[in-house]
mmCIF file of C-alpha atoms in Angstrom:
data_model
loop_
_atom_site.group_PDB
_atom_site.id
_atom_site.type_symbol
_atom_site.label_atom_id
_atom_site.label_comp_id
_atom_site.label_asym_id
_atom_site.label_seq_id
_atom_site.Cartn_x
_atom_site.Cartn_y
_atom_site.Cartn_z
ATOM 1 C CA MET A 1 -22.241 11.076 -29.240
ATOM 2 C CA ILE A 2 -21.336 13.569 -32.327
ATOM 3 C CA PHE A 3 -22.281 11.871 -35.673
ATOM 4 C CA LEU A 4 -20.357 13.658 -38.479
ATOM 5 C CA ILE A 5 -21.145 12.777 -42.699
ATOM 6 C CA ILE A 6 -17.680 13.214 -44.727
ATOM 7 C CA SER A 7 -18.518 13.345 -48.556
ATOM 8 C CA GLN A 8 -15.711 12.033 -49.819
ATOM 9 C CA ILE A 9 -16.209 7.966 -50.423
ATOM 10 C CA GLY A 10 -14.762 5.702 -47.763
ATOM 11 C CA SER A 11 -13.914 8.421 -45.142
ATOM 12 C CA VAL A 12 -15.767 8.756 -41.846
ATOM 13 C CA ALA A 13 -15.184 10.319 -38.658
ATOM 14 C CA GLY A 14 -17.037 10.138 -35.953
ATOM 15 C CA ASN A 15 -20.611 8.061 -36.103
ATOM 16 C CA PHE A 16 -23.056 8.568 -39.175
ATOM 17 C CA CYS A 17 -26.085 9.406 -37.516
ATOM 18 C CA SER A 18 -29.057 11.226 -38.948
ATOM 19 C CA GLY A 19 -32.843 12.272 -37.994
ATOM 20 C CA SER A 20 -33.821 10.091 -41.122
ATOM 21 C CA SER A 21 -32.157 6.861 -39.859
ATOM 22 C CA SER A 22 -34.284 3.915 -39.582
ATOM 23 C CA HIS A 23 -34.922 4.144 -36.017
ATOM 24 C CA ASN A 24 -38.332 5.147 -34.286
ATOM 25 C CA LYS A 25 -37.744 8.886 -33.310
ATOM 26 C CA THR A 26 -40.213 8.603 -30.692
ATOM 27 C CA LEU A 27 -38.806 6.049 -28.477
ATOM 28 C CA TYR A 28 -37.730 6.348 -25.092
ATOM 29 C CA THR A 29 -38.617 5.778 -21.232
ATOM 30 C CA PRO A 30 -39.482 7.997 -18.825
ATOM 31 C CA PHE A 31 -37.355 8.109 -15.415
ATOM 32 C CA THR A 32 -38.988 6.583 -12.621
ATOM 33 C CA GLN A 33 -38.442 5.557 -8.824
ATOM 34 C CA PHE A 34 -36.247 1.938 -9.461
ATOM 35 C CA TYR A 35 -35.256 2.073 -5.438
ATOM 36 C CA ARG A 36 -35.833 3.742 -1.957
ATOM 37 C CA VAL A 37 -34.786 3.420 1.339
ATOM 38 C CA ALA A 38 -33.862 5.239 4.504
ATOM 39 C CA LEU A 39 -31.185 3.939 6.941
ATOM 40 C CA ARG A 40 -28.134 5.232 8.491
ATOM 41 C CA GLY A 41 -25.782 4.956 5.928
ATOM 42 C CA ASN A 42 -24.878 6.292 2.227
ATOM 43 C CA PHE A 43 -23.739 4.719 -0.849
ATOM 44 C CA VAL A 44 -20.682 4.752 -3.266
ATOM 45 C CA HIS A 45 -20.161 4.162 -6.591
ATOM 46 C CA GLY A 46 -17.222 3.025 -9.356
ATOM 47 C CA SER A 47 -17.465 2.831 -12.926
ATOM 48 C CA VAL A 48 -15.966 1.349 -16.078
ATOM 49 C CA SER A 49 -15.920 2.737 -19.755
ATOM 50 C CA LEU A 50 -16.278 -1.208 -21.319
ATOM 51 C CA SER A 51 -16.440 0.414 -24.755
ATOM 52 C CA SER A 52 -12.860 1.105 -23.983
ATOM 53 C CA ASN A 53 -11.961 -2.076 -22.880
ATOM 54 C CA SER A 54 -13.749 -4.420 -25.476
ATOM 55 C CA GLY A 55 -16.544 -5.222 -22.474
ATOM 56 C CA ASN A 56 -13.958 -5.962 -20.138
ATOM 57 C CA GLY A 57 -12.916 -4.087 -17.024
ATOM 58 C CA ASN A 58 -12.669 -3.405 -13.322
ATOM 59 C CA ILE A 59 -14.676 -1.380 -11.217
ATOM 60 C CA THR A 60 -12.963 -0.156 -7.994
ATOM 61 C CA ILE A 61 -15.027 0.324 -5.061
ATOM 62 C CA SER A 62 -13.656 2.633 -1.581
ATOM 63 C CA GLY A 63 -15.350 5.000 1.258
ATOM 64 C CA ILE A 64 -17.578 1.953 2.972
ATOM 65 C CA PRO A 65 -16.190 2.339 6.686
ATOM 66 C CA ASN A 66 -15.193 -0.820 8.716
ATOM 67 C CA GLY A 67 -18.282 -2.646 10.227
ATOM 68 C CA ALA A 68 -20.260 -1.428 7.597
ATOM 69 C CA ASN A 69 -23.541 -3.420 6.690
ATOM 70 C CA ILE A 70 -23.438 -4.299 2.500
ATOM 71 C CA VAL A 71 -27.427 -3.269 2.055
ATOM 72 C CA LYS A 72 -28.139 -3.433 -1.616
ATOM 73 C CA ALA A 73 -25.265 -3.814 -4.941
ATOM 74 C CA PHE A 74 -26.861 -2.563 -8.117
ATOM 75 C CA LEU A 75 -24.646 -2.695 -11.289
ATOM 76 C CA PHE A 76 -26.115 -0.680 -14.213
ATOM 77 C CA TRP A 77 -24.935 -0.667 -17.696
ATOM 78 C CA VAL A 78 -26.115 0.201 -21.173
ATOM 79 C CA ASP A 79 -25.837 -1.845 -24.285
ATOM 80 C CA GLU A 80 -25.914 -0.579 -27.519
ATOM 81 C CA ASP A 81 -28.779 -3.060 -28.646
ATOM 82 C CA ASN A 82 -30.425 -5.036 -31.331
ATOM 83 C CA ASP A 83 -31.349 -8.077 -29.551
ATOM 84 C CA ASN A 84 -32.626 -7.184 -25.723
ATOM 85 C CA VAL A 85 -29.642 -9.413 -24.498
ATOM 86 C CA SER A 86 -26.991 -8.489 -22.374
ATOM 87 C CA GLY A 87 -24.736 -9.923 -19.625
ATOM 88 C CA GLY A 88 -21.122 -11.114 -18.709
ATOM 89 C CA ASN A 89 -19.447 -12.419 -15.448
ATOM 90 C CA PHE A 90 -19.175 -10.213 -12.532
ATOM 91 C CA ASN A 91 -16.138 -10.866 -10.350
ATOM 92 C CA GLY A 92 -16.234 -14.586 -12.168
ATOM 93 C CA ASN A 93 -19.810 -14.956 -11.551
ATOM 94 C CA PRO A 94 -22.309 -15.394 -15.043
ATOM 95 C CA ILE A 95 -24.765 -12.386 -14.809
ATOM 96 C CA SER A 96 -27.824 -11.925 -17.321
ATOM 97 C CA GLY A 97 -28.820 -8.571 -17.911
ATOM 98 C CA ILE A 98 -32.432 -7.438 -16.998
ATOM 99 C CA LYS A 99 -33.509 -4.696 -19.238
ATOM 100 C CA ILE A 100 -35.346 -1.348 -17.674
ATOM 101 C CA ALA A 101 -35.329 1.293 -19.917
ATOM 102 C CA GLU A 102 -34.654 1.659 -24.126
ATOM 103 C CA ASP A 103 -34.569 5.086 -26.120
ATOM 104 C CA CYS A 104 -34.135 5.288 -30.184
ATOM 105 C CA THR A 105 -30.574 4.806 -30.935
ATOM 106 C CA SER A 106 -27.471 6.670 -29.652
ATOM 107 C CA CYS A 107 -26.177 6.851 -33.381
ATOM 108 C CA TRP A 108 -24.205 3.858 -33.843
ATOM 109 C CA GLY A 109 -26.610 2.499 -36.328
ATOM 110 C CA THR A 110 -28.089 -0.145 -34.080
ATOM 111 C CA SER A 111 -32.395 0.226 -33.550
ATOM 112 C CA ARG A 112 -31.871 1.524 -29.708
ATOM 113 C CA ASN A 113 -29.721 1.686 -26.597
ATOM 114 C CA ALA A 114 -30.889 -0.276 -23.434
ATOM 115 C CA LEU A 115 -29.914 0.260 -19.852
ATOM 116 C CA PHE A 116 -29.901 -3.189 -18.141
ATOM 117 C CA TYR A 117 -29.018 -4.054 -14.583
ATOM 118 C CA ARG A 118 -28.425 -7.016 -11.955
ATOM 119 C CA ASP A 119 -28.429 -7.093 -8.364
ATOM 120 C CA VAL A 120 -25.090 -8.052 -7.553
ATOM 121 C CA THR A 121 -25.701 -7.688 -3.590
ATOM 122 C CA ALA A 122 -24.439 -11.346 -3.176
ATOM 123 C CA PHE A 123 -20.931 -10.680 -4.786
ATOM 124 C CA VAL A 124 -19.987 -7.458 -2.855
ATOM 125 C CA THR A 125 -18.618 -7.301 0.311
ATOM 126 C CA GLY A 126 -17.404 -4.394 0.556
ATOM 127 C CA ASN A 127 -14.020 -2.090 -0.470
ATOM 128 C CA GLY A 128 -12.230 -3.330 -3.066
ATOM 129 C CA THR A 129 -12.162 -4.069 -6.895
ATOM 130 C CA TYR A 130 -14.671 -6.119 -9.087
ATOM 131 C CA SER A 131 -13.686 -7.552 -12.082
ATOM 132 C CA LEU A 132 -16.316 -6.840 -15.410
ATOM 133 C CA SER A 133 -15.490 -9.457 -18.550
ATOM 134 C CA GLY A 134 -17.780 -10.974 -21.580
ATOM 135 C CA PHE A 135 -19.769 -8.065 -22.118
ATOM 136 C CA PRO A 136 -20.672 -7.314 -26.078
ATOM 137 C CA PRO A 137 -17.726 -5.465 -27.451
ATOM 138 C CA LEU A 138 -18.663 -2.319 -28.528
ATOM 139 C CA ALA A 139 -16.662 -1.617 -31.940
ATOM 140 C CA CYS A 140 -15.953 1.335 -33.962
ATOM 141 C CA ALA A 141 -18.615 0.666 -36.855
ATOM 142 C CA PHE A 142 -22.055 0.037 -36.961
ATOM 143 C CA VAL A 143 -22.870 -3.221 -34.479
ATOM 144 C CA ASP A 144 -24.138 -3.222 -30.817
ATOM 145 C CA GLY A 145 -22.023 -3.319 -27.701
ATOM 146 C CA SER A 146 -21.876 -1.804 -24.393
ATOM 147 C CA GLU A 147 -20.696 1.603 -23.361
ATOM 148 C CA GLY A 148 -20.090 1.349 -20.076
ATOM 149 C CA ALA A 149 -21.049 0.261 -16.674
ATOM 150 C CA THR A 150 -21.484 1.518 -12.930
ATOM 151 C CA LEU A 151 -21.846 -0.665 -9.494
ATOM 152 C CA VAL A 152 -23.584 1.287 -6.805
ATOM 153 C CA VAL A 153 -23.194 -0.390 -3.214
ATOM 154 C CA ILE A 154 -25.488 1.063 -0.525
ATOM 155 C CA TRP A 155 -24.416 0.135 2.819
ATOM 156 C CA CYS A 156 -25.550 0.736 6.314
ATOM 157 C CA HIS A 157 -23.324 1.965 10.199
ATOM 158 C CA ASN A 158 -25.095 2.792 13.010
ATOM 159 C CA SER A 159 -22.606 5.829 13.622
ATOM 160 C CA GLU A 160 -24.539 7.849 10.507
ATOM 161 C CA PRO A 161 -27.544 9.916 10.557
ATOM 162 C CA VAL A 162 -30.500 8.932 8.776
ATOM 163 C CA ARG A 163 -30.131 8.926 4.860
ATOM 164 C CA THR A 164 -32.882 8.371 2.287
ATOM 165 C CA ILE A 165 -31.588 7.209 -0.460
ATOM 166 C CA THR A 166 -33.414 7.287 -3.760
ATOM 167 C CA ILE A 167 -32.455 5.480 -7.621
ATOM 168 C CA TYR A 168 -34.404 6.609 -10.449
ATOM 169 C CA THR A 169 -33.865 5.155 -13.628
ATOM 170 C CA GLY A 170 -34.602 5.536 -17.357
ATOM 171 C CA ASP A 171 -33.470 6.286 -20.652
ATOM 172 C CA VAL A 172 -33.967 9.560 -22.789
ATOM 173 C CA GLU A 173 -31.689 10.140 -25.799
ATOM 174 C CA THR A 174 -30.608 13.421 -26.980
ATOM 175 C CA PRO A 175 -31.212 16.017 -28.968
ATOM 176 C CA ALA A 176 -34.838 16.336 -30.355
ATOM 177 C CA ILE A 177 -33.550 16.122 -34.138
ATOM 178 C CA ILE A 178 -31.988 12.445 -33.616
ATOM 179 C CA CYS A 179 -35.489 11.468 -30.825
ATOM 180 C CA THR A 180 -37.678 13.111 -29.194
ATOM 181 C CA TYR A 181 -36.005 15.978 -26.923
ATOM 182 C CA SER A 182 -33.363 18.074 -26.537
ATOM 183 C CA SER A 183 -34.544 19.193 -22.801
ATOM 184 C CA TYR A 184 -35.755 16.623 -20.098
ATOM 185 C CA SER A 185 -36.301 16.586 -16.556
ATOM 186 C CA TRP A 186 -37.344 14.267 -14.104
ATOM 187 C CA THR A 187 -38.005 14.348 -9.867
ATOM 188 C CA HIS A 188 -37.085 12.399 -7.124
ATOM 189 C CA THR A 189 -39.537 11.544 -4.336
ATOM 190 C CA GLY A 190 -40.016 9.637 -1.097
ATOM 191 C CA PHE A 191 -37.798 11.979 1.044
ATOM 192 C CA THR A 192 -38.369 14.682 3.853
ATOM 193 C CA ALA A 193 -35.056 16.221 3.842
ATOM 194 C CA SER A 194 -34.040 16.965 7.552
ATOM 195 C CA ASN A 195 -33.616 20.623 8.605
ATOM 196 C CA PRO A 196 -31.069 21.578 8.349
ATOM 197 C CA VAL A 197 -29.976 19.175 5.876
ATOM 198 C CA LEU A 198 -26.318 18.046 7.155
ATOM 199 C CA ASP A 199 -25.179 16.067 4.102
ATOM 200 C CA ALA A 200 -26.364 15.157 0.536
ATOM 201 C CA LYS A 201 -24.756 13.590 -2.662
ATOM 202 C CA TYR A 202 -25.815 12.936 -6.166
ATOM 203 C CA LEU A 203 -24.800 10.435 -8.981
ATOM 204 C CA VAL A 204 -25.851 10.889 -12.214
ATOM 205 C CA LEU A 205 -25.195 8.213 -15.393
ATOM 206 C CA VAL A 206 -25.295 9.510 -18.519
ATOM 207 C CA GLY A 207 -24.266 7.331 -22.096
ATOM 208 C CA ASN A 208 -22.566 7.961 -25.011
ATOM 209 C CA GLY A 209 -20.062 10.921 -24.163
ATOM 210 C CA GLN A 210 -17.180 11.401 -26.697
ATOM 211 C CA ASN A 211 -14.843 14.325 -26.994
ATOM 212 C CA PHE A 212 -14.547 16.050 -30.215
ATOM 213 C CA GLY A 213 -13.643 19.344 -28.557
ATOM 214 C CA GLU A 214 -17.393 20.486 -28.240
ATOM 215 C CA PRO A 215 -18.238 23.843 -26.800
ATOM 216 C CA PRO A 216 -19.848 23.590 -23.100
ATOM 217 C CA ASN A 217 -23.060 23.228 -24.063
ATOM 218 C CA GLU A 218 -24.202 19.598 -22.850
ATOM 219 C CA TYR A 219 -26.065 20.651 -19.374
ATOM 220 C CA ILE A 220 -27.225 18.757 -16.102
ATOM 221 C CA TYR A 221 -28.549 20.525 -13.383
ATOM 222 C CA LEU A 222 -30.072 19.711 -9.941
ATOM 223 C CA ASN A 223 -32.592 22.217 -8.334
ATOM 224 C CA GLY A 224 -31.405 24.653 -11.163
ATOM 225 C CA ASN A 225 -27.648 23.974 -9.845
ATOM 226 C CA MET A 226 -25.193 23.076 -12.777
ATOM 227 C CA ILE A 227 -23.671 20.314 -12.263
ATOM 228 C CA THR A 228 -21.562 19.845 -15.979
ATOM 229 C CA SER A 229 -21.606 21.800 -19.068
ATOM 230 C CA VAL A 230 -19.537 18.901 -20.754
ATOM 231 C CA ILE A 231 -20.446 15.395 -21.659
ATOM 232 C CA ASN A 232 -17.586 13.858 -23.247
ATOM 233 C CA GLY A 233 -16.752 10.755 -22.084
ATOM 234 C CA THR A 234 -14.238 11.844 -19.881
ATOM 235 C CA THR A 235 -15.234 11.316 -16.595
ATOM 236 C CA VAL A 236 -14.448 7.572 -16.656
ATOM 237 C CA PRO A 237 -10.931 6.979 -18.330
ATOM 238 C CA GLY A 238 -10.800 5.505 -21.590
ATOM 239 C CA PHE A 239 -10.939 6.295 -25.338
ATOM 240 C CA GLY A 240 -13.910 4.109 -26.683
ATOM 241 C CA PRO A 241 -13.636 2.051 -29.499
ATOM 242 C CA CYS A 242 -13.031 5.023 -31.446
ATOM 243 C CA GLY A 243 -10.534 6.848 -29.627
ATOM 244 C CA ASN A 244 -12.331 9.802 -28.811
ATOM 245 C CA GLY A 245 -14.347 9.510 -25.559
ATOM 246 C CA SER A 246 -15.063 6.504 -23.039
ATOM 247 C CA LEU A 247 -18.855 6.679 -24.034
ATOM 248 C CA TRP A 248 -19.735 6.709 -20.094
ATOM 249 C CA ASP A 249 -19.706 9.664 -17.676
ATOM 250 C CA ALA A 250 -20.741 9.416 -13.964
ATOM 251 C CA PHE A 251 -20.981 12.913 -12.654
ATOM 252 C CA SER A 252 -21.242 12.826 -8.796
ATOM 253 C CA GLY A 253 -20.718 15.286 -5.972
ATOM 254 C CA SER A 254 -21.959 17.122 -2.679
ATOM 255 C CA ALA A 255 -25.880 18.441 -3.108
ATOM 256 C CA THR A 256 -26.035 19.710 0.529
ATOM 257 C CA ALA A 257 -26.761 23.546 -0.507
ATOM 258 C CA TRP A 258 -28.944 22.381 -3.080
ATOM 259 C CA ILE A 259 -31.464 20.613 -0.881
ATOM 260 C CA ALA A 260 -33.463 22.653 1.022
ATOM 261 C CA GLY A 261 -34.562 21.628 4.809
ATOM 262 C CA ASN A 262 -37.896 19.627 4.783
ATOM 263 C CA SER A 263 -37.841 19.348 1.066
ATOM 264 C CA THR A 264 -39.622 16.244 -0.061
ATOM 265 C CA SER A 265 -38.521 16.462 -3.761
ATOM 266 C CA ALA A 266 -35.122 17.488 -5.805
ATOM 267 C CA THR A 267 -35.211 17.476 -9.967
ATOM 268 C CA PHE A 268 -32.652 16.725 -12.494
ATOM 269 C CA SER A 269 -32.647 18.095 -15.488
ATOM 270 C CA VAL A 270 -30.730 17.892 -18.950
ATOM 271 C CA ASN A 271 -30.354 20.046 -21.795
ATOM 272 C CA ASN A 272 -28.519 19.590 -25.151
ATOM 273 C CA VAL A 273 -27.923 22.759 -26.743
ATOM 274 C CA SER A 274 -25.441 21.600 -29.209
ATOM 275 C CA ALA A 275 -28.020 20.255 -31.216
ATOM 276 C CA TRP A 276 -26.127 17.698 -32.975
ATOM 277 C CA ASP A 277 -24.445 15.626 -30.059
ATOM 278 C CA CYS A 278 -26.233 12.254 -29.067
ATOM 279 C CA TRP A 279 -26.144 11.419 -25.692
ATOM 280 C CA HIS A 280 -28.444 9.786 -22.936
ATOM 281 C CA PRO A 281 -29.105 10.575 -19.213
ATOM 282 C CA VAL A 282 -30.280 6.765 -17.774
ATOM 283 C CA VAL A 283 -29.712 6.374 -13.975
ATOM 284 C CA SER A 284 -29.860 9.188 -10.975
ATOM 285 C CA VAL A 285 -28.793 8.678 -7.258
ATOM 286 C CA LEU A 286 -29.780 11.423 -4.080
ATOM 287 C CA SER A 287 -29.007 10.701 -1.207
ATOM 288 C CA VAL A 288 -29.964 13.067 1.486
ATOM 289 C CA THR A 289 -30.071 13.204 5.330
ATOM 290 C CA SER A 290 -33.873 13.207 6.005
ATOM 291 C CA SER A 291 -36.632 12.585 8.920
ATOM 292 C CA ASP A 292 -38.039 9.465 7.431
ATOM 293 C CA PRO A 293 -38.735 6.280 9.353
ATOM 294 C CA ILE A 294 -35.973 3.885 9.366
ATOM 295 C CA SER A 295 -37.067 1.197 6.311
ATOM 296 C CA TYR A 296 -34.121 -1.007 7.251
ATOM 297 C CA VAL A 297 -32.476 -1.742 10.642
ATOM 298 C CA CYS A 298 -28.670 -1.864 10.335
ATOM 299 C CA THR A 299 -26.783 -3.982 13.567
ATOM 300 C CA THR A 300 -23.202 -3.817 14.651
ATOM 301 C CA PRO A 301 -21.668 -6.424 12.967
ATOM 302 C CA VAL A 302 -20.337 -9.177 15.723
ATOM 303 C CA GLY A 303 -17.090 -10.302 15.719
ATOM 304 C CA VAL A 304 -15.751 -13.630 16.498
ATOM 305 C CA ASN A 305 -13.591 -12.807 19.467
ATOM 306 C CA GLU A 306 -16.341 -10.284 21.035
ATOM 307 C CA SER A 307 -17.592 -12.950 23.219
ATOM 308 C CA GLU A 308 -17.158 -16.384 24.283
ATOM 309 C CA ASN A 309 -20.439 -17.160 23.184
ATOM 310 C CA VAL A 310 -19.954 -16.254 19.333
ATOM 311 C CA ILE A 311 -19.292 -19.226 17.426
ATOM 312 C CA MET A 312 -18.815 -18.896 13.412
ATOM 313 C CA ILE A 313 -20.445 -21.979 11.482
ATOM 314 C CA LYS A 314 -18.649 -22.271 7.707
ATOM 315 C CA GLU A 315 -19.360 -23.780 4.917
ATOM 316 C CA PHE A 316 -22.518 -26.037 5.974
ATOM 317 C CA ASP A 317 -24.825 -27.752 2.817
ATOM 318 C CA LYS A 318 -27.978 -28.332 4.242
ATOM 319 C CA TYR A 319 -28.783 -27.808 8.034
ATOM 320 C CA LEU A 320 -27.054 -26.856 11.042
ATOM 321 C CA TYR A 321 -28.720 -28.419 14.442
ATOM 322 C CA ILE A 322 -28.926 -26.465 17.962
ATOM 323 C CA ASN A 323 -29.573 -27.362 21.098
ATOM 324 C CA SER A 324 -29.305 -24.462 23.615
ATOM 325 C CA LYS A 325 -30.982 -23.854 27.199
ATOM 326 C CA VAL A 326 -30.595 -19.860 26.762
ATOM 327 C CA PRO A 327 -31.761 -18.068 23.796
ATOM 328 C CA PHE A 328 -29.572 -17.047 21.193
ATOM 329 C CA LYS A 329 -29.705 -15.051 17.750
ATOM 330 C CA ILE A 330 -28.058 -15.670 14.032
ATOM 331 C CA PHE A 331 -26.190 -13.048 12.712
ATOM 332 C CA ASP A 332 -24.882 -13.486 8.598
ATOM 333 C CA VAL A 333 -21.537 -12.436 7.861
ATOM 334 C CA ASN A 334 -22.335 -9.123 7.359
ATOM 335 C CA GLY A 335 -23.490 -8.713 10.672
ATOM 336 C CA GLN A 336 -26.859 -8.625 10.404
ATOM 337 C CA LEU A 337 -29.558 -10.491 12.452
ATOM 338 C CA VAL A 338 -31.271 -13.547 10.843
ATOM 339 C CA LYS A 339 -33.499 -14.739 13.602
ATOM 340 C CA ARG A 340 -33.545 -14.684 17.539
ATOM 341 C CA PHE A 341 -34.825 -18.237 18.960
ATOM 342 C CA LYS A 342 -35.462 -19.298 22.754
ATOM 343 C CA GLU A 343 -34.030 -21.953 24.415
ATOM 344 C CA GLY A 344 -34.632 -25.633 22.937
ATOM 345 C CA GLU A 345 -33.234 -28.125 20.125
ATOM 346 C CA TYR A 346 -33.713 -26.806 16.402
ATOM 347 C CA LYS A 347 -32.852 -28.238 13.067
ATOM 348 C CA LEU A 348 -32.107 -24.978 11.054
ATOM 349 C CA LEU A 349 -31.943 -24.932 7.177
ATOM 350 C CA LEU A 350 -29.734 -21.918 6.092
ATOM 351 C CA ARG A 351 -28.058 -21.306 2.744
ATOM 352 C CA ARG A 352 -24.101 -22.099 2.778
ATOM 353 C CA GLY A 353 -21.801 -19.234 4.329
ATOM 354 C CA VAL A 354 -20.727 -17.777 7.058
ATOM 355 C CA TYR A 355 -22.798 -16.982 10.423
ATOM 356 C CA PHE A 356 -22.456 -16.250 13.748
ATOM 357 C CA ILE A 357 -24.377 -17.705 16.529
ATOM 358 C CA LYS A 358 -24.852 -15.289 20.058
ATOM 359 C CA TYR A 359 -25.822 -17.062 23.230
ATOM 360 C CA GLU A 360 -27.671 -14.526 26.031
ATOM 361 C CA GLY A 361 -25.703 -15.895 28.754
ATOM 362 C CA ASN A 362 -22.941 -18.132 29.764
ATOM 363 C CA VAL A 363 -24.812 -21.093 29.888
ATOM 364 C CA GLU A 364 -23.772 -24.888 28.098
ATOM 365 C CA LYS A 365 -24.990 -25.772 24.417
ATOM 366 C CA ILE A 366 -23.995 -27.710 21.785
ATOM 367 C CA VAL A 367 -23.780 -26.673 18.249
ATOM 368 C CA VAL A 368 -23.334 -30.123 15.715
ATOM 369 C CA LYS A 369 -22.689 -29.407 12.427
#
């Protein structure tokens, strides 16, 4: 974000910030690995500017293939934070944020900004629009509130090549006149790229981007390849509370040509040459086709009409009673195997939901709710 001081009394354009502000200039959170998985699948994402919508908005997810399993869904957001607390509603479900990173300030007069997340896998079923509401609103004044949010969804499908997906999180405010760094880099590890690399893609989330017509001198790189030279809150639609940028950027694209075969690391870096525009990277995601052992085994979802031996159980509260003369398997709503059973009588305690039972053979079986 840009700070600008106007000497005329009562006239302030932009948002006041200076090196002498009352905040801890050395406060930042280094980037570390937040999540890793190797699977036949990939990730998709969607973003919204909460600052442009008074803490509300919608995130649209697309690109998940039919029949895919939803493995994980993480919601990330940044709050200009004085009280270490943030939260709201995700698709009508109340969620409270878990703070995982913070830095000194984003020039909004607060003591710091903070990166929050929540695992919302239970509320994400696939492609569609997911609503956010009730997050702290950010006004064009020196009060705390939300910048933006991004939903990252990891999916799995057996038709896909093996990919390793790594997510790193941190919070590093730039430039050094405001906090600690004008340039900063971090490295993703935990994968061995295939040779050749068939596919790779990245996502980088940056908070506090504003558009004041600044020259192209705010950079993000991946392995020395420039992702962008402008960070001004225009990649995620919105005008922000002051009408000059959404305060949230999600840079994404193909990294296939930037990852060498058999490589085991990739480095992101940022460089705030402008020296007067505040912004801060907080999340990076990298997906690379790999030779890594699979850590999440995905199954082809079981359809209700695929076989006479598939039974759907809906919304039971406590126990499911099964008496079967053949082995059987129970799958969850995403087609992921829950457990395989031998023949016999069972009293199963399962969470409320939709499950599929597939029997190994066309013989008599009894299912009692």
